[in-house]
């Protein structure tokens, strides 16, 4: 069959939406990578494989190494119990995912890869998404996994009575009662509102969403019972965990015989352990304090682009920041290229004062990049009537590179005559109760807050910036912005998303309620003779294809 | 006063001390910023989820009710359940206390003889070269923070020379000797920190005792030097040192957060530190009480030793 005829036959099998994605690719609007990534949102893996002549689902297509061996991993001590409903930290998420599996995995290139779901499709309005569930999958107790288990998992996570950590993710997207069984292997998600990126919400991006048995009794920490390629050998609170190969796994057998996680309370001892060859992998490290691992020939660093950032908010409803020219002026004082070099040894992308990180395909790169311009900053301050010596208060948290960034921001502002009074707090003091009036994060005049990676910008566009956003520390209220975000969330095709993101980016550059100076890479270290370790920026660590050479 | 009455009186005082400690820790915990549910679910969780978990844990009840319920369970021997880790507190505290006692014990066995010998040696050679070396080295190493000395030791003995393991956690089922071997490296920074202090106390006590009338009398009546030192001087010289050593036991058992962190050792110090950060009150309170108990017992033993060594106190029944 000729390529043309083949595409025609694919078109006949595809929905309107899928045909639109095929058109975008054929007309050159999106390239091959973007086609794979965006097509994956609509569950088009099998269709796309035919067009581009490559398996769309096989981003982890490693040449398999030898089976056997024990992979030793250093990881930060999980903050709490390994409970899929409650876990809120990255190390806890990594633990869940060693034996647990998601419907979909959001791969490092932000492409969705089917795991326990084999396919998914939206309806025309994108407010009902129907998922086909993989057959012949068994939980580690031998019980088969069906649609009932998937429905129970998402009903549990979206139930307000359960103190579920996924509630904030599902807010306004999926409510209890919205996940419905169609047949034994089909589940339909009836959403609160149309959402063009919904598959990300049930993917590994939402690390609470591992599929558990319908009769799950809340005792995950005892047995880690799920469907994955490894099963629990031993878990000791605050000490570590070990896993062995699951011989009944539905997919390819894991290569390592065993993986051992050792918990560390700080990064320095993890680095010393790697230098002393007591571990083979450091699941995640930051450049601050982790310089010894960079440019070290005996360490292999895996660097993944991400949307992780530190947001510098300025309160739009009080003091000099009520005038957007003052906010813009401060944003213009930062030397972002220098920041990336100094704080991250170059392992970060430039931020352009919007949540649209360069890593997102929907980011509109035609919007001009903001660079340091002290002359313009001074002009803006003068025009706004801000006299030299004006002082503002910046409150922030002691976390990763943030204290250094705060001092750099202070010096940069000083260069245009604005004095920043710094207040550094512990994380718990900074976040407080995380509600307006009871949180330095949400109440401070100016602050810096860490935001972890997300596969799509949706939640970063909404909670920290929309008028009713629960994390809106900048107290930014703009109807045009709210409406644009509403349109963006509904948009299904990449072209529409990019058109809207261009408008959002321009609006945020003009208003500048929050400075996004950079988006830093997710870093993992391994010993050089270990291949096949695959981290992703959502703090997942896949070890099933890992092998020593 | 009879020894039994003395002991009963001291034990009653210990119980009162521990009760006051429990009240202080409980109230202090309430002053920590943030709330329990928020600490468990993280800053970005929904307020509804936080309220739900706070209710499930009972931390939304009045403080007095929470305290009474907690202290009631303590009297029943139930230390409660960790909020954050969802396991019984005793399952965390027991192994951590044993680990801390092992590390503290090994460090104690290293630091006490070395410091006493150093202090006595220096006192017997006041003003001479060896006295100056011991005093100077003791002072210098005791001002070096553990996180500096630990890293230097790890780099030298763990990574370059590869003589000693860099993590203090031994493999499962390791023999007592292996455990001692794993604890050598983390014991050294503690020895360094305490050596200067204890040696200086021993030196000062010795010098004072050596210059005393009874020491001069003993020498003048023709007793050999070692008998004078051992029988007459040491007894009196060691009393302040024993009190100082006992006062350091609380630190050696519960205050080793830095060393435990750097050597990846699950001791009670780290457990309490993490519990305070996570607002995990059941673990925090039980942990502090246990350290308080160890401390008061150590002081009790020190009092007994001092009474035993000092005939005047013995005659007064330790008063």
PDB file of N, CA, C and O in Angstrom, chain A residues 328-356:
ATOM      1  N   UNK A 328       7.054  44.885  36.282  1.00  0.00           N
ATOM      2  CA  UNK A 328       7.842  44.648  35.056  1.00  0.00           C
ATOM      3  C   UNK A 328       9.291  45.061  35.272  1.00  0.00           C
ATOM      4  O   UNK A 328      10.219  44.386  34.837  1.00  0.00           O
ATOM      5  N   UNK A 329       9.469  46.212  35.957  1.00  0.00           N
ATOM      6  CA  UNK A 329      10.825  46.723  36.188  1.00  0.00           C
ATOM      7  C   UNK A 329      11.655  45.695  36.955  1.00  0.00           C
ATOM      8  O   UNK A 329      12.795  45.400  36.593  1.00  0.00           O
ATOM      9  N   UNK A 330      11.065  45.116  38.008  1.00  0.00           N
ATOM     10  CA  UNK A 330      11.835  44.135  38.794  1.00  0.00           C
ATOM     11  C   UNK A 330      12.154  42.902  37.948  1.00  0.00           C
ATOM     12  O   UNK A 330      13.232  42.326  38.046  1.00  0.00           O
ATOM     13  N   UNK A 331      11.189  42.502  37.109  1.00  0.00           N
ATOM     14  CA  UNK A 331      11.427  41.332  36.249  1.00  0.00           C
ATOM     15  C   UNK A 331      12.578  41.608  35.268  1.00  0.00           C
ATOM     16  O   UNK A 331      13.300  40.693  34.879  1.00  0.00           O
ATOM     17  N   UNK A 332      12.744  42.890  34.903  1.00  0.00           N
ATOM     18  CA  UNK A 332      13.802  43.239  33.939  1.00  0.00           C
ATOM     19  C   UNK A 332      15.186  43.313  34.577  1.00  0.00           C
ATOM     20  O   UNK A 332      16.192  43.423  33.878  1.00  0.00           O
ATOM     21  N   UNK A 333      15.254  43.297  35.908  1.00  0.00           N
ATOM     22  CA  UNK A 333      16.568  43.435  36.551  1.00  0.00           C
ATOM     23  C   UNK A 333      17.352  42.128  36.577  1.00  0.00           C
ATOM     24  O   UNK A 333      18.555  42.133  36.799  1.00  0.00           O
ATOM     25  N   UNK A 334      16.666  41.006  36.375  1.00  0.00           N
ATOM     26  CA  UNK A 334      17.354  39.708  36.519  1.00  0.00           C
ATOM     27  C   UNK A 334      18.149  39.325  35.277  1.00  0.00           C
ATOM     28  O   UNK A 334      17.632  39.379  34.154  1.00  0.00           O
ATOM     29  N   UNK A 335      19.382  38.910  35.505  1.00  0.00           N
ATOM     30  CA  UNK A 335      20.200  38.377  34.409  1.00  0.00           C
ATOM     31  C   UNK A 335      19.948  36.870  34.372  1.00  0.00           C
ATOM     32  O   UNK A 335      20.610  36.086  35.046  1.00  0.00           O
ATOM     33  N   UNK A 336      18.984  36.470  33.561  1.00  0.00           N
ATOM     34  CA  UNK A 336      18.534  35.068  33.587  1.00  0.00           C
ATOM     35  C   UNK A 336      19.584  34.102  33.049  1.00  0.00           C
ATOM     36  O   UNK A 336      19.743  32.998  33.571  1.00  0.00           O
ATOM     37  N   UNK A 337      20.302  34.549  32.005  1.00  0.00           N
ATOM     38  CA  UNK A 337      21.332  33.659  31.449  1.00  0.00           C
ATOM     39  C   UNK A 337      22.399  33.413  32.522  1.00  0.00           C
ATOM     40  O   UNK A 337      22.833  32.275  32.747  1.00  0.00           O
ATOM     41  N   UNK A 338      22.775  34.476  33.223  1.00  0.00           N
ATOM     42  CA  UNK A 338      23.768  34.354  34.295  1.00  0.00           C
ATOM     43  C   UNK A 338      23.265  33.474  35.432  1.00  0.00           C
ATOM     44  O   UNK A 338      24.018  32.682  35.992  1.00  0.00           O
ATOM     45  N   UNK A 339      21.968  33.599  35.739  1.00  0.00           N
ATOM     46  CA  UNK A 339      21.365  32.788  36.808  1.00  0.00           C
ATOM     47  C   UNK A 339      21.477  31.299  36.488  1.00  0.00           C
ATOM     48  O   UNK A 339      21.822  30.484  37.345  1.00  0.00           O
ATOM     49  N   UNK A 340      21.160  30.974  35.239  1.00  0.00           N
ATOM     50  CA  UNK A 340      21.180  29.561  34.832  1.00  0.00           C
ATOM     51  C   UNK A 340      22.603  29.014  34.901  1.00  0.00           C
ATOM     52  O   UNK A 340      22.833  27.891  35.341  1.00  0.00           O
ATOM     53  N   UNK A 341      23.553  29.877  34.495  1.00  0.00           N
ATOM     54  CA  UNK A 341      24.949  29.439  34.538  1.00  0.00           C
ATOM     55  C   UNK A 341      25.401  29.295  35.995  1.00  0.00           C
ATOM     56  O   UNK A 341      26.012  28.306  36.381  1.00  0.00           O
ATOM     57  N   UNK A 342      25.077  30.284  36.803  1.00  0.00           N
ATOM     58  CA  UNK A 342      25.570  30.314  38.181  1.00  0.00           C
ATOM     59  C   UNK A 342      24.880  29.313  39.099  1.00  0.00           C
ATOM     60  O   UNK A 342      25.532  28.617  39.860  1.00  0.00           O
ATOM     61  N   UNK A 343      23.559  29.237  39.011  1.00  0.00           N
ATOM     62  CA  UNK A 343      22.829  28.385  39.957  1.00  0.00           C
ATOM     63  C   UNK A 343      22.690  26.948  39.476  1.00  0.00           C
ATOM     64  O   UNK A 343      22.515  26.043  40.269  1.00  0.00           O
ATOM     65  N   UNK A 344      22.733  26.758  38.144  1.00  0.00           N
ATOM     66  CA  UNK A 344      22.426  25.411  37.632  1.00  0.00           C
ATOM     67  C   UNK A 344      23.497  24.840  36.697  1.00  0.00           C
ATOM     68  O   UNK A 344      23.243  23.840  36.034  1.00  0.00           O
ATOM     69  N   UNK A 345      24.643  25.495  36.613  1.00  0.00           N
ATOM     70  CA  UNK A 345      25.692  25.026  35.690  1.00  0.00           C
ATOM     71  C   UNK A 345      25.119  24.809  34.293  1.00  0.00           C
ATOM     72  O   UNK A 345      25.479  23.864  33.602  1.00  0.00           O
ATOM     73  N   UNK A 346      24.169  25.617  33.926  1.00  0.00           N
ATOM     74  CA  UNK A 346      23.597  25.535  32.583  1.00  0.00           C
ATOM     75  C   UNK A 346      22.480  24.521  32.427  1.00  0.00           C
ATOM     76  O   UNK A 346      21.897  24.410  31.353  1.00  0.00           O
ATOM     77  N   UNK A 347      22.144  23.763  33.480  1.00  0.00           N
ATOM     78  CA  UNK A 347      21.118  22.718  33.323  1.00  0.00           C
ATOM     79  C   UNK A 347      19.711  23.276  33.608  1.00  0.00           C
ATOM     80  O   UNK A 347      19.005  22.798  34.495  1.00  0.00           O
ATOM     81  N   UNK A 348      19.313  24.290  32.866  1.00  0.00           N
ATOM     82  CA  UNK A 348      17.974  24.871  33.029  1.00  0.00           C
ATOM     83  C   UNK A 348      17.603  25.600  31.746  1.00  0.00           C
ATOM     84  O   UNK A 348      18.472  25.928  30.930  1.00  0.00           O
ATOM     85  N   UNK A 349      16.305  25.828  31.557  1.00  0.00           N
ATOM     86  CA  UNK A 349      15.811  26.609  30.419  1.00  0.00           C
ATOM     87  C   UNK A 349      15.464  28.013  30.902  1.00  0.00           C
ATOM     88  O   UNK A 349      15.116  28.202  32.069  1.00  0.00           O
ATOM     89  N   UNK A 350      15.508  28.980  29.972  1.00  0.00           N
ATOM     90  CA  UNK A 350      15.125  30.350  30.328  1.00  0.00           C
ATOM     91  C   UNK A 350      13.629  30.425  30.601  1.00  0.00           C
ATOM     92  O   UNK A 350      12.824  29.827  29.894  1.00  0.00           O
ATOM     93  N   UNK A 351      13.259  31.182  31.608  1.00  0.00           N
ATOM     94  CA  UNK A 351      11.844  31.432  31.864  1.00  0.00           C
ATOM     95  C   UNK A 351      11.457  32.776  31.266  1.00  0.00           C
ATOM     96  O   UNK A 351      12.274  33.696  31.198  1.00  0.00           O
ATOM     97  N   UNK A 352      10.208  32.864  30.826  1.00  0.00           N
ATOM     98  CA  UNK A 352       9.765  34.111  30.197  1.00  0.00           C
ATOM     99  C   UNK A 352       8.535  34.669  30.925  1.00  0.00           C
ATOM    100  O   UNK A 352       7.596  35.149  30.311  1.00  0.00           O
ATOM    101  N   UNK A 353       8.559  34.533  32.247  1.00  0.00           N
ATOM    102  CA  UNK A 353       7.536  35.106  33.120  1.00  0.00           C
ATOM    103  C   UNK A 353       6.114  34.635  32.845  1.00  0.00           C
ATOM    104  O   UNK A 353       5.137  35.389  32.981  1.00  0.00           O
ATOM    105  N   UNK A 354       6.026  33.362  32.447  1.00  0.00           N
ATOM    106  CA  UNK A 354       4.726  32.692  32.373  1.00  0.00           C
ATOM    107  C   UNK A 354       4.983  31.220  32.676  1.00  0.00           C
ATOM    108  O   UNK A 354       6.117  30.763  32.586  1.00  0.00           O
ATOM    109  N   UNK A 355       3.933  30.465  33.047  1.00  0.00           N
ATOM    110  CA  UNK A 355       4.169  29.042  33.351  1.00  0.00           C
ATOM    111  C   UNK A 355       4.527  28.214  32.121  1.00  0.00           C
ATOM    112  O   UNK A 355       4.825  27.036  32.249  1.00  0.00           O
ATOM    113  N   UNK A 356       4.456  28.848  30.925  1.00  0.00           N
ATOM    114  CA  UNK A 356       4.766  28.078  29.719  1.00  0.00           C
ATOM    115  C   UNK A 356       6.276  27.856  29.619  1.00  0.00           C
ATOM    116  O   UNK A 356       7.012  28.694  29.113  1.00  0.00           O
TER     117      UNK A 356
END
